[in-house]
Coordinates of C-alpha atoms in Angstrom, one line a residue:
X1 CA -11.2 34.3 -0.5
X2 CA -15.2 34.7 -0.8
X3 CA -17.4 33.6 1.8
X4 CA -18.8 30.8 -0.8
X5 CA -15.2 29.3 -1.5
X6 CA -14.5 29.1 2.1
X7 CA -17.7 27.1 3.1
X8 CA -16.6 25.2 -0.4
X9 CA -13.2 24.2 0.6
X10 CA -13.9 23.3 3.8
X11 CA -17.2 21.2 2.5
X12 CA -14.3 19.2 0.6
X13 CA -12.1 18.7 4.0
X14 CA -15.1 17.2 5.5
X15 CA -15.7 14.9 2.5
X16 CA -12.3 13.9 2.2
X17 CA -12.4 13.2 5.9
X18 CA -15.5 11.2 5.8
X19 CA -14.6 9.1 2.3
X20 CA -11.9 6.9 5.0
X21 CA -14.8 6.1 7.1
X22 CA -16.3 4.4 4.0
X23 CA -13.6 3.1 2.9
X24 CA -13.1 0.9 6.1
X25 CA -17.5 0.1 5.8
X26 CA -17.0 -1.0 2.2
X27 CA -13.2 -3.0 2.9
X28 CA -16.4 -5.3 4.7
X29 CA -17.6 -6.7 1.8
X30 CA -14.9 -5.7 -0.7
X31 CA -11.4 -6.9 -1.1
X32 CA -8.7 -4.1 -1.3
X33 CA -8.5 -4.3 -5.1
X34 CA -12.1 -5.0 -5.7
X35 CA -12.9 -2.0 -3.6
X36 CA -10.5 0.4 -5.5
X37 CA -11.3 -0.8 -8.8
X38 CA -15.0 0.0 -8.0
X39 CA -14.2 3.4 -6.8
X40 CA -12.4 4.4 -9.6
X41 CA -14.8 2.6 -12.1
X42 CA -17.7 4.9 -10.9
X43 CA -15.3 8.4 -10.9
X44 CA -14.6 7.1 -14.6
X45 CA -18.0 7.3 -16.1
X46 CA -17.6 10.9 -17.0
X47 CA -15.3 9.4 -19.6
X48 CA -18.3 8.8 -21.9
X49 CA -18.9 12.6 -22.0
X50 CA -16.1 14.4 -21.6
X51 CA -12.7 13.9 -24.3
X52 CA -8.8 12.2 -23.4
X53 CA -7.3 15.4 -22.5
X54 CA -4.4 16.2 -25.0
X55 CA -1.7 14.6 -22.6
X56 CA 0.0 12.0 -23.7
X57 CA -0.9 7.9 -22.6
X58 CA 2.4 7.3 -21.5
X59 CA 2.3 10.2 -19.0
X60 CA -1.5 9.6 -18.2
X61 CA -0.7 6.3 -17.4
X62 CA 2.6 7.3 -15.2
X63 CA -0.1 9.9 -12.7
X64 CA -2.4 7.5 -12.7
X65 CA -0.3 4.8 -11.5
X66 CA 0.9 6.7 -8.8
X67 CA -1.4 9.5 -7.5
X68 CA -4.4 7.2 -7.5
X69 CA -3.8 3.4 -7.9
X70 CA -0.7 3.4 -6.0
X71 CA -2.0 6.0 -3.6
X72 CA -5.4 4.5 -2.7
X73 CA -4.9 0.7 -3.5
X74 CA -2.1 1.2 -0.5
X75 CA -4.6 3.1 1.7
X76 CA -7.0 0.5 1.0
X77 CA -4.5 -2.6 2.0
X78 CA -3.8 -0.8 5.8
X79 CA -7.2 -0.2 6.5
X80 CA -7.8 -3.5 5.8
X81 CA -5.2 -4.7 7.7
X82 CA -5.6 -2.3 10.7
X83 CA -4.4 0.8 10.6
X84 CA -6.7 2.7 12.4
X85 CA -8.3 5.3 10.0
X86 CA -7.9 8.2 11.5
X87 CA -4.7 7.3 11.7
X88 CA -4.3 6.6 8.1
X89 CA -6.0 9.7 7.3
X90 CA -2.7 11.6 8.6
X91 CA -0.2 9.4 7.4
X92 CA -1.9 10.5 3.9
X93 CA -1.6 14.0 5.1
X94 CA 2.2 13.3 5.3
X95 CA 2.6 13.8 1.2
X96 CA 3.4 17.5 1.6
X97 CA 6.6 16.2 3.3
X98 CA 7.5 13.7 -0.2
X99 CA 6.5 15.9 -2.1
X100 CA 9.0 18.2 -1.0
X101 CA 11.3 16.3 -0.4
X102 CA 11.2 14.7 -3.7
X103 CA 11.0 17.8 -5.2
X104 CA 13.9 19.3 -3.4
X105 CA 16.3 16.3 -5.2
X106 CA 14.7 16.0 -8.8
X107 CA 14.2 19.6 -9.4
X108 CA 16.5 20.5 -7.1
X109 CA 13.4 22.9 -5.3
X110 CA 15.3 23.5 -1.9
X111 CA 13.1 24.3 0.9
X112 CA 13.3 27.5 2.6
X113 CA 14.4 27.4 6.3
X114 CA 10.9 27.5 7.4
X115 CA 9.9 24.7 5.2
X116 CA 12.9 22.8 6.9
X117 CA 11.6 23.1 9.7
X118 CA 8.4 22.1 9.1
X119 CA 9.7 18.3 7.4
X120 CA 11.6 18.2 10.7
X121 CA 8.8 18.6 12.6
X122 CA 6.2 16.2 10.7
X123 CA 9.7 13.7 11.0
X124 CA 9.7 13.7 14.6
X125 CA 6.1 13.3 14.9
X126 CA 6.4 10.2 12.2
X127 CA 8.7 8.5 14.2
X128 CA 6.7 9.0 17.5
X129 CA 3.9 7.1 15.6
X130 CA 6.1 3.9 14.4
X131 CA 6.7 3.8 18.5
X132 CA 3.1 3.0 18.6
X133 CA 3.5 0.3 16.0
X134 CA 2.6 -3.5 16.9
X135 CA 0.4 -2.5 19.2
X136 CA -3.1 -2.7 17.5
X137 CA -1.6 -2.8 14.2
X138 CA 1.4 -4.8 12.5
X139 CA 4.9 -3.8 11.0
X140 CA 3.7 -4.6 7.9
X141 CA 0.6 -2.9 7.5
X142 CA 2.0 0.4 8.4
X143 CA 5.0 -0.6 5.7
X144 CA 2.1 -1.0 3.1
X145 CA 0.0 2.5 4.2
X146 CA 3.1 4.5 4.2
X147 CA 3.8 3.4 0.1
X148 CA 0.4 5.8 0.0
X149 CA 2.0 9.1 1.1
X150 CA 5.3 8.2 -1.6
X151 CA 2.8 7.3 -3.9
X152 CA 0.8 10.7 -3.6
X153 CA 4.0 12.5 -4.0
X154 CA 5.4 11.1 -7.2
X155 CA 1.7 11.7 -8.7
X156 CA 1.9 15.2 -7.3
X157 CA 5.0 15.8 -9.2
X158 CA 3.9 14.3 -12.2
X159 CA 1.0 16.4 -12.6
X160 CA 3.0 18.7 -14.1
X161 CA 3.4 16.8 -16.9
X162 CA -0.4 17.3 -17.9
X163 CA 0.6 20.8 -18.6
X164 CA -2.7 22.9 -18.8
X165 CA -5.4 20.4 -19.0
X166 CA -9.5 20.4 -17.6
X167 CA -9.2 19.3 -14.4
X168 CA -12.4 17.3 -14.7
X169 CA -11.4 15.8 -17.6
X170 CA -8.5 14.7 -16.8
X171 CA -9.0 13.1 -13.1
X172 CA -12.0 11.2 -15.0
X173 CA -9.5 9.7 -17.6
X174 CA -6.8 9.3 -14.7
X175 CA -9.2 7.3 -13.0
X176 CA -10.3 5.3 -15.8
X177 CA -6.5 4.4 -16.7
X178 CA -6.5 3.1 -12.8
X179 CA -9.9 1.1 -12.8
X180 CA -8.6 -1.4 -15.5
X181 CA -5.7 -2.7 -14.2
X182 CA -7.6 -2.6 -11.0
X183 CA -10.5 -4.7 -12.1
X184 CA -7.5 -7.2 -13.3
X185 CA -5.6 -7.5 -10.1
X186 CA -8.7 -8.1 -7.8
X187 CA -9.7 -10.9 -10.0
X188 CA -6.0 -12.2 -10.3
X189 CA -5.9 -12.9 -6.3
X190 CA -9.3 -12.5 -5.5
X191 CA -10.3 -15.1 -7.9
X192 CA -13.5 -14.6 -10.7
X193 CA -16.0 -16.6 -8.4
X194 CA -15.0 -14.7 -5.3
X195 CA -16.0 -11.8 -7.5
X196 CA -18.5 -12.1 -8.6
X197 CA -19.7 -13.4 -5.2
X198 CA -18.9 -10.1 -4.0
X199 CA -20.8 -7.8 -6.3
X200 CA -23.9 -10.5 -6.2
X201 CA -23.9 -10.0 -3.0
X202 CA -23.4 -6.2 -2.5
X203 CA -25.5 -5.0 0.4
X204 CA -27.1 -1.4 0.1
X205 CA -24.4 -0.2 2.6
X206 CA -21.8 -1.1 0.5
X207 CA -23.2 0.4 -2.4
X208 CA -23.6 3.5 -1.0
X209 CA -20.3 3.6 -0.2
X210 CA -18.8 2.9 -2.9
X211 CA -20.8 5.4 -5.1
X212 CA -20.0 8.4 -2.2
X213 CA -16.3 7.2 -2.6
X214 CA -16.5 7.3 -6.5
X215 CA -18.8 10.1 -6.8
X216 CA -18.4 12.0 -4.6
X217 CA -14.9 11.6 -3.0
X218 CA -13.5 11.2 -6.0
X219 CA -15.2 13.1 -9.3
X220 CA -17.0 16.3 -7.2
X221 CA -14.7 16.7 -4.5
X222 CA -12.0 16.6 -6.9
X223 CA -13.6 19.1 -9.2
X224 CA -14.5 21.6 -6.4
X225 CA -11.2 21.9 -5.5
X226 CA -9.3 22.2 -8.8
X227 CA -12.1 25.1 -9.4
X228 CA -11.1 26.6 -5.9
X229 CA -7.3 26.8 -6.7
X230 CA -8.4 27.7 -10.4
X231 CA -10.5 31.3 -8.9
X232 CA -8.3 31.4 -5.8
X233 CA -4.5 31.9 -4.6
X234 CA -3.3 28.6 -4.1
X235 CA -1.9 30.1 -0.7
X236 CA -5.4 30.6 0.6
X237 CA -6.9 27.3 -0.8
X238 CA -4.7 24.5 0.1
X239 CA -4.3 24.9 3.9
X240 CA -8.2 23.9 4.4
X241 CA -6.7 20.5 3.5
X242 CA -5.6 20.4 7.2
X243 CA -8.7 19.9 8.1
X244 CA -8.6 16.4 6.5
X245 CA -7.1 14.2 9.4
X246 CA -8.9 15.9 12.2
X247 CA -12.8 15.2 10.3
X248 CA -11.1 11.5 9.3
X249 CA -9.9 11.2 13.4
X250 CA -12.9 12.9 14.7
X251 CA -15.4 10.3 12.4
X252 CA -13.8 8.0 13.1
X253 CA -14.1 8.0 16.9
X254 CA -17.4 8.2 16.6
X255 CA -18.7 5.5 14.0
X256 CA -15.5 3.2 15.1
X257 CA -15.1 4.3 18.3
X258 CA -11.2 4.6 17.7
X259 CA -9.2 5.9 20.9
X260 CA -5.4 6.9 20.4
X261 CA -2.8 6.4 23.5
X262 CA -1.2 9.5 23.9
X263 CA 1.9 9.0 22.2
X264 CA -0.3 8.2 19.3
X265 CA -2.0 11.0 19.4
X266 CA 0.9 13.8 20.2
X267 CA 2.5 11.8 17.4
X268 CA -0.7 12.7 14.8
X269 CA -0.8 16.4 16.2
X270 CA 3.4 16.7 16.0
X271 CA 2.7 15.6 11.8
X272 CA 0.0 17.7 11.4
X273 CA 2.1 20.8 12.8
X274 CA 4.8 20.0 10.7
X275 CA 2.7 19.8 7.4
X276 CA 1.3 23.4 8.6
X277 CA 3.9 25.1 9.2
X278 CA 5.3 23.6 5.6
X279 CA 2.1 25.4 4.6
X280 CA 2.2 28.4 6.0
X281 CA 5.9 28.8 4.3
X282 CA 4.7 28.3 1.0
X283 CA 1.7 31.0 1.6
X284 CA 4.7 33.7 2.3
X285 CA 6.2 32.7 -1.1
X286 CA 3.1 32.1 -2.5
X287 CA 4.4 29.7 -5.0
X288 CA 2.2 29.0 -8.1
X289 CA 2.1 25.0 -8.1
X290 CA 0.3 24.0 -5.1
X291 CA 0.7 20.3 -3.5
X292 CA -2.4 18.2 -4.0
X293 CA -4.1 17.7 -0.3
X294 CA -3.6 14.1 1.3
X295 CA -7.3 12.5 1.1
X296 CA -8.3 9.0 0.3

């Protein structure tokens, strides 16, 4: 990779890591469905300028409901109900584990021995994290946020159905498809009056977080990541996603004063280590279809 592309890859990873912090701050003002809806409303604005990609509506809807709506709504609910921001970034990153597993089940793409080792390491790390559930957040909150990497993995596989659609156009329309049901869900669960009051009394901090999540973390960062994957071998780009949980954990420690016990910290490091082994295994095989990183 060129030095400029390396800087871009690191920048994208930092943006995605900091997005977990922005989400936590925004959730002080907005309910999970409303915050997620506003995020995608901002990210869908390019639809005013770009045409719908040549992808059928059923495929577009299926990708959007998993890769975006399911993934980010589960993240928002988990964080809103006490799952630490740094831990959330690690759990979402575990989507690589589920993507490889689902690909083996559905497409018979059996993992290599080294990938199998990585899966085993990541599972051990997740079990270590499970051992800390109940101390500062509930098992229910953990179960909800665990839906996020599963939806992410399913969306990764469905994304193959989009063919060679332009990345920027595709993601803009995926955001639009996700925003509509999320707005309806916010109105249904929160009520029209509460939704209007939240929008009316939005602070500058809340607005800045929504604009950052929608405009920077979703639209710009995904576009840059797509460009990097287009111009460089996937095996050189995808490992930079491993920076996301480290940035998210470090930022949450600084901003929110989060501290991790020995078992949880060991589990988080073990999960990231397992994912690193999986990515290194893919790097040796240089596949043509990378998985997207676990981001928010």
